[in-house]
XYZ file of C-alpha atoms in Angstrom:
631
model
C 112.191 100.849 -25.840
C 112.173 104.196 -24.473
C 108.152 104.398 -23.979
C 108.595 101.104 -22.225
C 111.581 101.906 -20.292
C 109.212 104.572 -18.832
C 106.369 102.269 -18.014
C 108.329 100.718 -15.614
C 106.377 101.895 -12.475
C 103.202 100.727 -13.866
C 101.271 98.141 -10.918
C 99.962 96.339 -13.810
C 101.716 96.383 -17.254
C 102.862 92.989 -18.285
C 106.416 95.245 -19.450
C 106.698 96.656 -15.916
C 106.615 93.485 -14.514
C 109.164 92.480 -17.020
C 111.216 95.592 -16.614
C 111.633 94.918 -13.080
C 112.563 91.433 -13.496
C 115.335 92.847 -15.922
C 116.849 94.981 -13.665
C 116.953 92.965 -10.547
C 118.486 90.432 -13.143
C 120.893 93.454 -13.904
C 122.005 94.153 -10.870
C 122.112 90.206 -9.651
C 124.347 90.137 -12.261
C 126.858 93.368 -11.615
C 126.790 92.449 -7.470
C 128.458 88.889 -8.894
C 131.076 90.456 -10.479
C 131.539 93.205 -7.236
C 129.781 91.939 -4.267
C 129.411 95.145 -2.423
C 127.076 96.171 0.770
C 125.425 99.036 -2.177
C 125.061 95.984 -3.923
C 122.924 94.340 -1.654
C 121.072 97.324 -1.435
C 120.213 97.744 -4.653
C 119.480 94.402 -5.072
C 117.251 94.073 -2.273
C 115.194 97.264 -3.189
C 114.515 96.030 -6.669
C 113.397 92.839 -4.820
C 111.293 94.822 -2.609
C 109.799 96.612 -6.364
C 108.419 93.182 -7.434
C 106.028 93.608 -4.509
C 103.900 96.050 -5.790
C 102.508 94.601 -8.771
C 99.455 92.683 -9.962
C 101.681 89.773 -10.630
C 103.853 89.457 -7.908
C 100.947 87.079 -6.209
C 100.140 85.092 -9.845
C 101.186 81.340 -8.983
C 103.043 81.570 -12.578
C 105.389 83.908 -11.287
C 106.441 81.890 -7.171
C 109.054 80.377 -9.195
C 110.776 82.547 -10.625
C 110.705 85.492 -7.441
C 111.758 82.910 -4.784
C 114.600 82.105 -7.187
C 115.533 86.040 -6.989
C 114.840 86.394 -3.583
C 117.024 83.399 -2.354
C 119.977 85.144 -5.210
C 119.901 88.350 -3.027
C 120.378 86.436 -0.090
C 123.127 84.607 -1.953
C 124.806 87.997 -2.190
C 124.170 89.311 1.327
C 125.808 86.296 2.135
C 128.848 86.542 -0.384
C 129.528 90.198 1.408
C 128.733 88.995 5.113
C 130.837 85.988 5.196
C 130.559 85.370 8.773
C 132.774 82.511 8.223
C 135.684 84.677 7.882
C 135.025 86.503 11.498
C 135.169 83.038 13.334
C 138.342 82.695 15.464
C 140.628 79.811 14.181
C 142.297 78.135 16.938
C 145.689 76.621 17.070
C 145.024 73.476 16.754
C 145.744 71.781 13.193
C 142.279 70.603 13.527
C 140.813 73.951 14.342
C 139.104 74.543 10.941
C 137.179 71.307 11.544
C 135.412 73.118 14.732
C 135.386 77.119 12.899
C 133.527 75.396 9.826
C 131.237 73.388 11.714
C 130.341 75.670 13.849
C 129.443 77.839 10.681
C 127.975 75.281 9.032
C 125.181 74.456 11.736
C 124.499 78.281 12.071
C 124.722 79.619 8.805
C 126.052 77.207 6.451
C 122.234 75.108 5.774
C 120.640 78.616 4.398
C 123.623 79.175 2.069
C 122.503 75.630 0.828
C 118.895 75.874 1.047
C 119.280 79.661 -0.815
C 121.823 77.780 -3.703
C 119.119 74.972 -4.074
C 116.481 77.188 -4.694
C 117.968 80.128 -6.623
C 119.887 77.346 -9.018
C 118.151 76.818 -12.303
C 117.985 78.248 -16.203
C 120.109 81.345 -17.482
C 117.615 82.691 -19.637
C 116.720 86.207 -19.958
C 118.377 88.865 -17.909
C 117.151 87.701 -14.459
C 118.229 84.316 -14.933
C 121.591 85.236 -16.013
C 122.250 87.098 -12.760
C 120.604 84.729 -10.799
C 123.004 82.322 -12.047
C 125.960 84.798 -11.886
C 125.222 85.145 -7.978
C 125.128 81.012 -8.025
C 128.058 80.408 -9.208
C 130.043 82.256 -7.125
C 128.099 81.237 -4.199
C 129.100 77.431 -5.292
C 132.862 78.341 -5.677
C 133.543 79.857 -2.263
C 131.229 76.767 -0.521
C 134.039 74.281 -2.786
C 136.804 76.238 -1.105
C 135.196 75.911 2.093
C 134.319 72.145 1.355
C 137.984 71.869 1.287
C 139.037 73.353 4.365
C 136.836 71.372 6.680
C 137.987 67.877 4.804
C 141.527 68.603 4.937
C 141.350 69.457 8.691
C 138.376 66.256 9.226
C 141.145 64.043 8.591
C 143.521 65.824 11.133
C 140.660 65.702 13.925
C 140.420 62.011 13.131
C 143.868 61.495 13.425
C 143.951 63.693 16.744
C 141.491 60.698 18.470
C 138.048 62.721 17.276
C 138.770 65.386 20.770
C 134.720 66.055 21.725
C 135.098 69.743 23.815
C 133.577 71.298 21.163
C 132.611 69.032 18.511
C 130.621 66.084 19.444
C 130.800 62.416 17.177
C 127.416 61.176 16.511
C 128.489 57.950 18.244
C 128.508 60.002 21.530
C 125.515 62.721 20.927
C 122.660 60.451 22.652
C 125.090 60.280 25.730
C 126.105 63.606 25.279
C 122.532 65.709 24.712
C 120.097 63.048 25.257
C 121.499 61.455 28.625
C 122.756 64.379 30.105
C 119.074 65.847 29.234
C 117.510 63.225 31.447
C 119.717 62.790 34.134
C 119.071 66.411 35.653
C 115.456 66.191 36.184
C 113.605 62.547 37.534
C 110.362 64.402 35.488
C 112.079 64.667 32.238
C 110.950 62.319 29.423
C 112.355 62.392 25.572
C 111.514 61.197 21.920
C 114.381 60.931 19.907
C 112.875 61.517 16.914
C 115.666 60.715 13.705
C 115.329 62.679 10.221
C 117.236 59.980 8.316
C 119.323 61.824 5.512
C 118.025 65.082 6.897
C 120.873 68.332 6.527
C 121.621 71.528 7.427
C 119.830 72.635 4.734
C 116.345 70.793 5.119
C 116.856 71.603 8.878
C 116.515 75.512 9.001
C 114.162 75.176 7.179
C 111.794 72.983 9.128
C 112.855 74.961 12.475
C 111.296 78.139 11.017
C 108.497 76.072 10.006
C 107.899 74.672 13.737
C 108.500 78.006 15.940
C 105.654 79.600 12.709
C 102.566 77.773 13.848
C 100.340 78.342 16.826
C 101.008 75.150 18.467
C 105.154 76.071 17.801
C 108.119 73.568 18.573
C 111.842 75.663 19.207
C 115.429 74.775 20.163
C 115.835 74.888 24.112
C 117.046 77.792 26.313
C 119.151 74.328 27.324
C 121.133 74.597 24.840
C 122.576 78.036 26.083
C 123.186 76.226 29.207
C 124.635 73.077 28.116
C 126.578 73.693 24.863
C 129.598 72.295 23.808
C 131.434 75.290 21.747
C 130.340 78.567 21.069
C 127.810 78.600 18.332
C 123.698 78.843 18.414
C 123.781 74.892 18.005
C 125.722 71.801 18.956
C 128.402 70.917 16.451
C 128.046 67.185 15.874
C 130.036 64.974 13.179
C 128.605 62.183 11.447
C 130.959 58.950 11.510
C 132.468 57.935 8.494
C 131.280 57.394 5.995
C 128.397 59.028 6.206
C 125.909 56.178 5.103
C 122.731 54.712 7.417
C 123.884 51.768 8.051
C 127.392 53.575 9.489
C 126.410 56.810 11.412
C 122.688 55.682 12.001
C 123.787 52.558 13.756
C 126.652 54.191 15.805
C 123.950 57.284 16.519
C 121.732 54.160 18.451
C 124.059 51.960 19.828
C 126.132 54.852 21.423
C 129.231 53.279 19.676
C 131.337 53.685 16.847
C 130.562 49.882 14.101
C 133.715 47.587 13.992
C 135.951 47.302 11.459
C 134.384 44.652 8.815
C 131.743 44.055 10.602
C 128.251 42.964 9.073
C 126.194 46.954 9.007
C 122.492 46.131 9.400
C 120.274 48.941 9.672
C 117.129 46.815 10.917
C 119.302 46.131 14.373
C 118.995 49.473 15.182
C 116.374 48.949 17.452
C 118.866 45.691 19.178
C 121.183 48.323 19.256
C 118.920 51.402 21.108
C 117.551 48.882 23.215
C 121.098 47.513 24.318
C 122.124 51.353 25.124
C 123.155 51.229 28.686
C 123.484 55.238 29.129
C 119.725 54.823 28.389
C 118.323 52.073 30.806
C 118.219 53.670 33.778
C 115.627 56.034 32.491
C 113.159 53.060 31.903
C 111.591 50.932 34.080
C 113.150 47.800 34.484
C 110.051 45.827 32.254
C 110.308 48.839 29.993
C 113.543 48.668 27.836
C 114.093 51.596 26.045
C 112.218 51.159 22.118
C 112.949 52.278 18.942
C 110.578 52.156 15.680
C 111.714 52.040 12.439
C 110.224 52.829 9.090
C 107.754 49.756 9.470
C 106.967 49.915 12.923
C 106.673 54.021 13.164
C 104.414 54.306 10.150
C 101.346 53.545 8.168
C 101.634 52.760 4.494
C 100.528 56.019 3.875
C 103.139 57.558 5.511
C 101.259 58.644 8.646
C 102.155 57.894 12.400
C 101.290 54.299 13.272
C 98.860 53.735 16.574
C 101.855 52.246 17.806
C 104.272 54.596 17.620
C 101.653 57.279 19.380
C 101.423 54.923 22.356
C 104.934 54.175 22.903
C 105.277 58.088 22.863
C 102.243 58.256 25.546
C 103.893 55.151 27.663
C 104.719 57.217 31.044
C 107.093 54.166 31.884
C 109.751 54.907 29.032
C 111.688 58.147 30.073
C 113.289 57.671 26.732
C 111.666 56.341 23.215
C 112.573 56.740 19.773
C 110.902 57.122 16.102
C 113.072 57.287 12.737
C 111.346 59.176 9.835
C 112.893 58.719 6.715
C 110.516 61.441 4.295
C 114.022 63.505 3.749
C 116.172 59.780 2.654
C 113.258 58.666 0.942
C 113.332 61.689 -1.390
C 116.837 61.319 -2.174
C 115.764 58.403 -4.659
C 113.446 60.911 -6.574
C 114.095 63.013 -9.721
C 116.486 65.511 -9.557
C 113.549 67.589 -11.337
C 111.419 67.446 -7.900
C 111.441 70.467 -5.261
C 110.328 69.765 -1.961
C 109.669 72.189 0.991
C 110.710 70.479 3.809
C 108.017 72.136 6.630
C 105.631 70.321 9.343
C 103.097 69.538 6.747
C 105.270 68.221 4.273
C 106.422 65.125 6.459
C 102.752 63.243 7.398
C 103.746 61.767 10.350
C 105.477 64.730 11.858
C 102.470 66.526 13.350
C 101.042 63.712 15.076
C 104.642 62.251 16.343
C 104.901 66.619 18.030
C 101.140 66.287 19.371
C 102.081 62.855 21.012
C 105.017 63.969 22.320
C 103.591 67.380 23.940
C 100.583 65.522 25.466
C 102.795 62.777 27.366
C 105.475 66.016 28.637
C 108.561 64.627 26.641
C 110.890 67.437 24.737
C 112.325 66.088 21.847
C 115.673 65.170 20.163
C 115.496 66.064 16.277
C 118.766 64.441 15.112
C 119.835 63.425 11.760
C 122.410 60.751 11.091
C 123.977 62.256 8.206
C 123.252 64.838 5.823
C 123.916 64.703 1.627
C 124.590 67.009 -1.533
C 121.843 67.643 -3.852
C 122.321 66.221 -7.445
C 122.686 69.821 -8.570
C 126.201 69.468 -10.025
C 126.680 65.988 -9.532
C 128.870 64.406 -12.413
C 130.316 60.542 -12.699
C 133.412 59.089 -11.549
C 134.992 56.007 -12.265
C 136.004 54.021 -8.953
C 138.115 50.956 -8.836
C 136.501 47.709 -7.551
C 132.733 48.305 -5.748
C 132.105 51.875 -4.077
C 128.837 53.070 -2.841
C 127.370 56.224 -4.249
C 130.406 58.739 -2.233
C 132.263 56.181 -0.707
C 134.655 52.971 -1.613
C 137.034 51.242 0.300
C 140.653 51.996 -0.079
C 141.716 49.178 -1.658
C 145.600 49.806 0.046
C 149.011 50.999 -0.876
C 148.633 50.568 -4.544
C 145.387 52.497 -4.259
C 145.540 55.833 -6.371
C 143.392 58.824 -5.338
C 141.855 60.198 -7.911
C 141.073 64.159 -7.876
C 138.549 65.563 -5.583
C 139.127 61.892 -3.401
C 140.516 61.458 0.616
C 141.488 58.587 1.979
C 140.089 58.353 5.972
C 140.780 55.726 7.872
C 140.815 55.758 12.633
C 138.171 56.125 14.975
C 135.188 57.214 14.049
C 136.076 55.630 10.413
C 134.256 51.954 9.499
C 136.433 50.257 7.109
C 135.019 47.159 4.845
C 136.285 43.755 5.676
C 139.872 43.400 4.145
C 140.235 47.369 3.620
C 142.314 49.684 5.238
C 140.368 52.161 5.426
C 138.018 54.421 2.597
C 137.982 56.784 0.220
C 135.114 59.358 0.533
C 134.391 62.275 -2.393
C 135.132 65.333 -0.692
C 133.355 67.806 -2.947
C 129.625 67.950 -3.843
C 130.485 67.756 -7.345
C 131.323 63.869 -8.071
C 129.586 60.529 -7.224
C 130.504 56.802 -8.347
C 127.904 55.743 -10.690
C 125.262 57.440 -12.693
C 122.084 57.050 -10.916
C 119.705 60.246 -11.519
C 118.966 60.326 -8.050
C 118.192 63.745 -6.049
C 120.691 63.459 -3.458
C 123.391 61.164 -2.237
C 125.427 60.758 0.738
C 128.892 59.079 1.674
C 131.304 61.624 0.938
C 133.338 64.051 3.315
C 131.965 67.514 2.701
C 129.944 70.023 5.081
C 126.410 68.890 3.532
C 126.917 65.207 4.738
C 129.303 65.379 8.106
C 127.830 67.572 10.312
C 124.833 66.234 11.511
C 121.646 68.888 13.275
C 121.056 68.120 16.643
C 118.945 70.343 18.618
C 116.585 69.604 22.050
C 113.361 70.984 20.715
C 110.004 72.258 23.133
C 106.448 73.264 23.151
C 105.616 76.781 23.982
C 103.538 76.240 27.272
C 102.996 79.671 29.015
C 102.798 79.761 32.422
C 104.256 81.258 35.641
C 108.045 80.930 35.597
C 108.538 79.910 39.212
C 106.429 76.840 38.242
C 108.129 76.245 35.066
C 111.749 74.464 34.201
C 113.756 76.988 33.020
C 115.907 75.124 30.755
C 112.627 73.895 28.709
C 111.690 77.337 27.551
C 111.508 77.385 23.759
C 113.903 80.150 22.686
C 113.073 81.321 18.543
C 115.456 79.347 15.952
C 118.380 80.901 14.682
C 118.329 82.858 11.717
C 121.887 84.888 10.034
C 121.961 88.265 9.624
C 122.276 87.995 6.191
C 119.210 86.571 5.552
C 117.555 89.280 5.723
C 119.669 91.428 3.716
C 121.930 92.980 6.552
C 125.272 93.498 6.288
C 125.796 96.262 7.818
C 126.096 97.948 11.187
C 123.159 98.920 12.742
C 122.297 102.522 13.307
C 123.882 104.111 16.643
C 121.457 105.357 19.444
C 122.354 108.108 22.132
C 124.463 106.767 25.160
C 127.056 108.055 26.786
C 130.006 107.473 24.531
C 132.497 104.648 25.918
C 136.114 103.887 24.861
C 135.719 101.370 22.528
C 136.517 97.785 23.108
C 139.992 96.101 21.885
C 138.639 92.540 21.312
C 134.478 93.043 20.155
C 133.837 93.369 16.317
C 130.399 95.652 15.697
C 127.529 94.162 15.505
C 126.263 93.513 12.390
C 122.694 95.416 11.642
C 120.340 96.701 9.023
C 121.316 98.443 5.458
C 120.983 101.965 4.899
C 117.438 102.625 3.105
C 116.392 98.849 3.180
C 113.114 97.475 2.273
C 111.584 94.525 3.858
C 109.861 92.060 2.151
C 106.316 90.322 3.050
C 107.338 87.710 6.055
C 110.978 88.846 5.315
C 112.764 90.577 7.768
C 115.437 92.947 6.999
C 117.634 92.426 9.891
C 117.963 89.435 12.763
C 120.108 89.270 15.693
C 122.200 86.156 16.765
C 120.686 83.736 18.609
C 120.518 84.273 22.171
C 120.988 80.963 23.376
C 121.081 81.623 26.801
C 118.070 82.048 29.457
C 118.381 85.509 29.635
C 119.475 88.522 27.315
C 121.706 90.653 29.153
C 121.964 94.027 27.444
C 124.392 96.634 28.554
C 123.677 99.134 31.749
C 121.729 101.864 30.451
C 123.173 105.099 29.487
C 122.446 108.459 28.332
C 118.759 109.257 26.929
C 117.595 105.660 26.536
C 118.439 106.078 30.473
C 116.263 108.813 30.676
C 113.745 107.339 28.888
C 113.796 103.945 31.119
C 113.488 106.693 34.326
C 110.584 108.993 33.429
C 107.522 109.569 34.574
C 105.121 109.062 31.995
C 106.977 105.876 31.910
C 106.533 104.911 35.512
C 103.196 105.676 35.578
C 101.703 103.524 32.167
C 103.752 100.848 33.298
C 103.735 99.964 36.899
C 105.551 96.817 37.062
C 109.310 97.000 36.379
C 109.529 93.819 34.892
C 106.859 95.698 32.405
C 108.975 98.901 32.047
C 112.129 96.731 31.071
C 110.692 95.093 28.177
C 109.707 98.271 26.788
C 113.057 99.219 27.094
C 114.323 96.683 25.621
C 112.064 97.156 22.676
C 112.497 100.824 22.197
C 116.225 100.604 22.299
C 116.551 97.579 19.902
C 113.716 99.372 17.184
C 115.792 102.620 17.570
C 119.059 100.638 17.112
C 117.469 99.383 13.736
C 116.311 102.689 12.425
C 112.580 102.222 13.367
C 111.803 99.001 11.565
C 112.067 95.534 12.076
C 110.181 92.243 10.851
C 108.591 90.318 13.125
C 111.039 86.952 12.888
C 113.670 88.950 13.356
C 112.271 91.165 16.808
C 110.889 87.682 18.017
C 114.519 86.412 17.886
C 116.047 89.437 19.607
C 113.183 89.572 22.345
C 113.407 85.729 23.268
C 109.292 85.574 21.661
C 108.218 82.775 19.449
C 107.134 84.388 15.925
C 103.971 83.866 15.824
C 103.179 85.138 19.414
C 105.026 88.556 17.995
C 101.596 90.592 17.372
C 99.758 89.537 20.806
C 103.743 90.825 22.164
C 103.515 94.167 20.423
C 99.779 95.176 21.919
C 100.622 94.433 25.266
C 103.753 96.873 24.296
C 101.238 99.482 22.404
C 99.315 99.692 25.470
C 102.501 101.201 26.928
C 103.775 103.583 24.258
C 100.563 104.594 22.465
C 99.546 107.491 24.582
C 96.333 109.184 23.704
C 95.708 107.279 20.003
C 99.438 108.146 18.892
C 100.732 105.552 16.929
C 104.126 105.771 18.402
C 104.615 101.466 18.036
C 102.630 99.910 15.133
C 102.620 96.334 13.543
C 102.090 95.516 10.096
C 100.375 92.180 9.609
C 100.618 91.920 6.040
C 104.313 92.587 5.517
C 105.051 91.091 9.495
C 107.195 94.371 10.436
C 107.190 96.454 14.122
C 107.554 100.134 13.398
C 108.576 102.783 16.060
C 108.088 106.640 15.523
C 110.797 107.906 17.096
C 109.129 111.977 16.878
C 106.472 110.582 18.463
C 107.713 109.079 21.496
C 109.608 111.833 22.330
C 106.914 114.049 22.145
C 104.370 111.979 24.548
C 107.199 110.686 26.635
C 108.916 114.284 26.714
C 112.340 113.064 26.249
C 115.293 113.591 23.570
C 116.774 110.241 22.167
């Protein structure tokens, strides 16, 4: 044990890859029981250990690492908890609009890391993994919990839309209001049906990754309802196809006992009347579903591509139901939900980007994995989260709510329904992968984001409010959680009502294609950083400075770049100074040369970038010394 024990640096020993496993399991396993910022740390540099050896690439091992790298992100998260920094308002509602805001920044990673990182307890790196898990599951029940508690108020308030939108009104809301302030503008509404949070991160860092990359809108930083990187919109209830889909289309809520038929949907798009105008008259506006939209392969039909390319519909739509459709698989089944994973997806973007329209990605709903999904009895005929309430002799049953008011369809002859309102129950035993119906985070709120093509060009020729800006990405997610490192300004009294920014950990390793730090999303057009001060001042003023960089438009993205990799401690990933710099990833290394030509006087290396591990280093000695100032 003690030869072994030693061995533990070895790049190729089958025990050092073992021992490493071991102790990140360890320490997995000791941040559960203290989740601590040293924690973290530690965590993340015995993370950053598995790098170095001969197995870390060995397709035996993917599963098992991305399980322990989503686990330290578990615990970054578990010591962040940026939902706890969101001002509550006074309404009795106002947990309803603090956790969805949350929940459409940072709440779909929390679920996308617990999906991944959930599995066995064996060995020592299981058993942490599992540790971090668990506790990770408890505080998302407690938040669960919150948001239906204060669901039902906001119901009961008349659903009040200044800064959470019902998916009845989100077409009017984003879609309209898109249109209406440029003749020129066309949109697809293109519908993930079943699609959450969770599967929608995921496939926004896939789009803004590839060469021909899809973001969210500088719009949105116009245009926003709330305060958070995305719109907050609320599925109706409950939170079925047939219910939220159908009000989603028809731009109304379904009435009470009405017949729900899915395959109107296109009736009920068509029928829209906030969308007519933006069709010609012979032209209604057209929606495909599954049958119409696709192949029987699963790939884009010829007729969906020529609706899309039809310059006489300002507005069309496509429903893609790849994430629903999975939902009926084995619980055993992992999917990664990126462009290439959905067939149809690539062809629907091309379409779209040759015939100029942005799109709408919207789900209708979202669901809970079958992770922790157990059976409950329910009295007369419920759907899979959902039954009717049956009325006053009607007896909820632990972890039920009873919802009934706008925004709520109730069956013929019911007064309203009972929805599950934690991810741990469903009526009936079906071994499905996912269901949806109930009340919780996962299933109400809905993503909704205007998505563009990144088309360079000359901005007085370009719309403003179509630039791509990079997706949002928490902190956390990268391992920070805490401040970053202070640079040299002149020191002012500190401010009453801002919290510090949150930044990179002390002695933090990145991972490949993981950054250790991100910014928030700048939703808005432009980043506005504060007046310069002090020796970044001088820096911006100097004249070596002046002179390598002509144009001040030039100089201030240097800046900009020097100040935010000094603010960081030198290092940053590339995801992460994409985000802060308003540059699309994958653009990030073309970004950095153009800044190299600036900084790298005579050969010196003073700004470098890493293509295999996707990082931006600064040397802070050396731009001093060639720049000939003190920062």
């Amino acid at each position: 044990p003690d030869i072994r024990a030693s061995l533990i640096g070895s790049d190729r020993l089958p025990c050092a890859w073992g021992g490493r496993l071991e102790r990140l399991g360890n320490l997995l396993a000791s941040g559960a029981a203290a989740p601590t910022t040293e924690a973290v740390a530690e965590a993340a540099g015995a993370l950053k250990a598995l790098e170095s050896h001969a197995w870390f690439q060995k397709s035996g091992q993917t599963r098992s690492v991305k399980r322990a790298e989503m686990a330290v992100r578990l615990l970054a998260w578990l010591v962040a908890r940026p939902d706890q920094e969101l001002e509550v308002g006074d309404a009795d509602y106002a947990d309803a609009v603090t956790l969805g805001r949350w929940y459409a920044e940072d709440g779909g990673f929390v679920d996308w890391a617990r999906r991944w990182a959930r599995g066995g307890s064996e060995g020592a790196l299981g058993r942490g993994t599992q540790a971090v898990v668990n506790l990770a599951d408890r505080e998302r029940g407690i938040l669960d919990a919150r948001f239906t508690k204060s669901l039902q108020r906001w119901i009961a308030a008349g659903r009040p839309s200044n800064r959470i939108v019902p998916i009845d009104q989100a077409l009017k809301r984003f879609g309209v209001t898109f249109l209406e302030q440029a003749k020129e503008r066309r949109l697809l509404v293109l519908l993930m049906d079943g699609m959450a949070w969770a599967q929608g991160v995921e496939l926004l860092q896939s789009l803004g990754n590839r060469s021909n990359a899809w973001a969210p809108l500088a719009w949105h930083g116009m245009q926003r309802p709330g305060e958070g990187a995305y719109p907050v919109v609320l599925a109706n209830l409950p939170t079925t196809t047939e219910v939220s889909r159908s009000a989603f289309f028809a731009g109304k809520e379904m009435p009470d006992g009405s017949t729900l038929n899915t395959q109107k949907d296109d009736d009920r798009f068509r029928d829209n009347k906030a969308l007519q105008p933006f069709c010609d008259p012979s032209s209604a506006p057209r929606l495909l579903l599954r049958a119409e939209g696709h192949t029987g392969d699963g790939s884009a039909s010829q007729e969906a591509l020529t609706l899309i390319a039809d310059p006489q519909r300002g507005v069309v739509g496509v429903v893609v139901n790849a994430i629903d459709a999975s939902l009926k698989g084995d619980p055993q089944e992992q999917h990664d939900w990126t462009v290439d994973s959905i067939r149809s997806l690539e062809a629907l973007l091309d379409a779209a980007r040759e015939a100029h329209r942005t799109v709408l990605l919207v789900a209708d709903h979202g669901h809970v994995p079958a992770d922790r999904l157990r059976t409950l009895s329910a009295p007369g005929q419920a759907g899979a989260r959902y039954r009717p309430w049956l009325g006053a002799g009607d007896t909820l049953q632990a972890g039920e709510m009873k919802f009934s008011g706008s925004g709520v369809y109730s069956p013929k002859g019911a007064e309203g329904v009972v929805l599950l309102a934690t991810e741990e129950l469903r009526y009936g035993a079906a071994a499905h992968a996912g269901e949806h119906g109930g009340a919780t985070l996962a299933e109400v709120v809905a993503p909704c984001v205007l998505i563009g093509w990144d088309e360079p060009g000359p901005d007085a020729l370009t719309d403003k409010a179509l630039k791509p800006r990079p997706a949002y990405v928490p902190d956390w997610w990268h391992f920070a959680v805490r401040a970053p490192v202070e640079i040299s300004r002149t020191p002012k009294p500190p401010s009453a009502t801002k919290k510090r920014p949150r930044g990179v950990l002390e002695g933090q390793l990145g991972l490949p294609q993981v950054a250790p730090d991100v910014a928030p999303v700048v939703t808005a057009l432009t980043v506005t950083l504060p007046a310069l001060e002090g020796p970044i001042a001088a820096f911006a003023a100097c004249e070596m400075l002046k002179a390598r960089a002509p144009k001040s438009s030039q100089r201030e993205d240097v800046v900009r770049a020097v100040e935010l990799l000094l603010a960081r401690g030198g290092a940053l990933a590339a995801e992460v100074f994409a985000q802060h710099l308003n540059v699309l990833p994958f653009r990030v290394e073309g970004y950095v040369r153009g800044l190299q030509e600036v900084l790298n006087v005579d050969g010196y290396a003073v700004l470098r970038f890493d293509n295999r591990a996707r990082q931006v280093f600064l040397e802070k000695a050396k731009l001093e010394q060639q720049f000939e100032v003190k920062l």
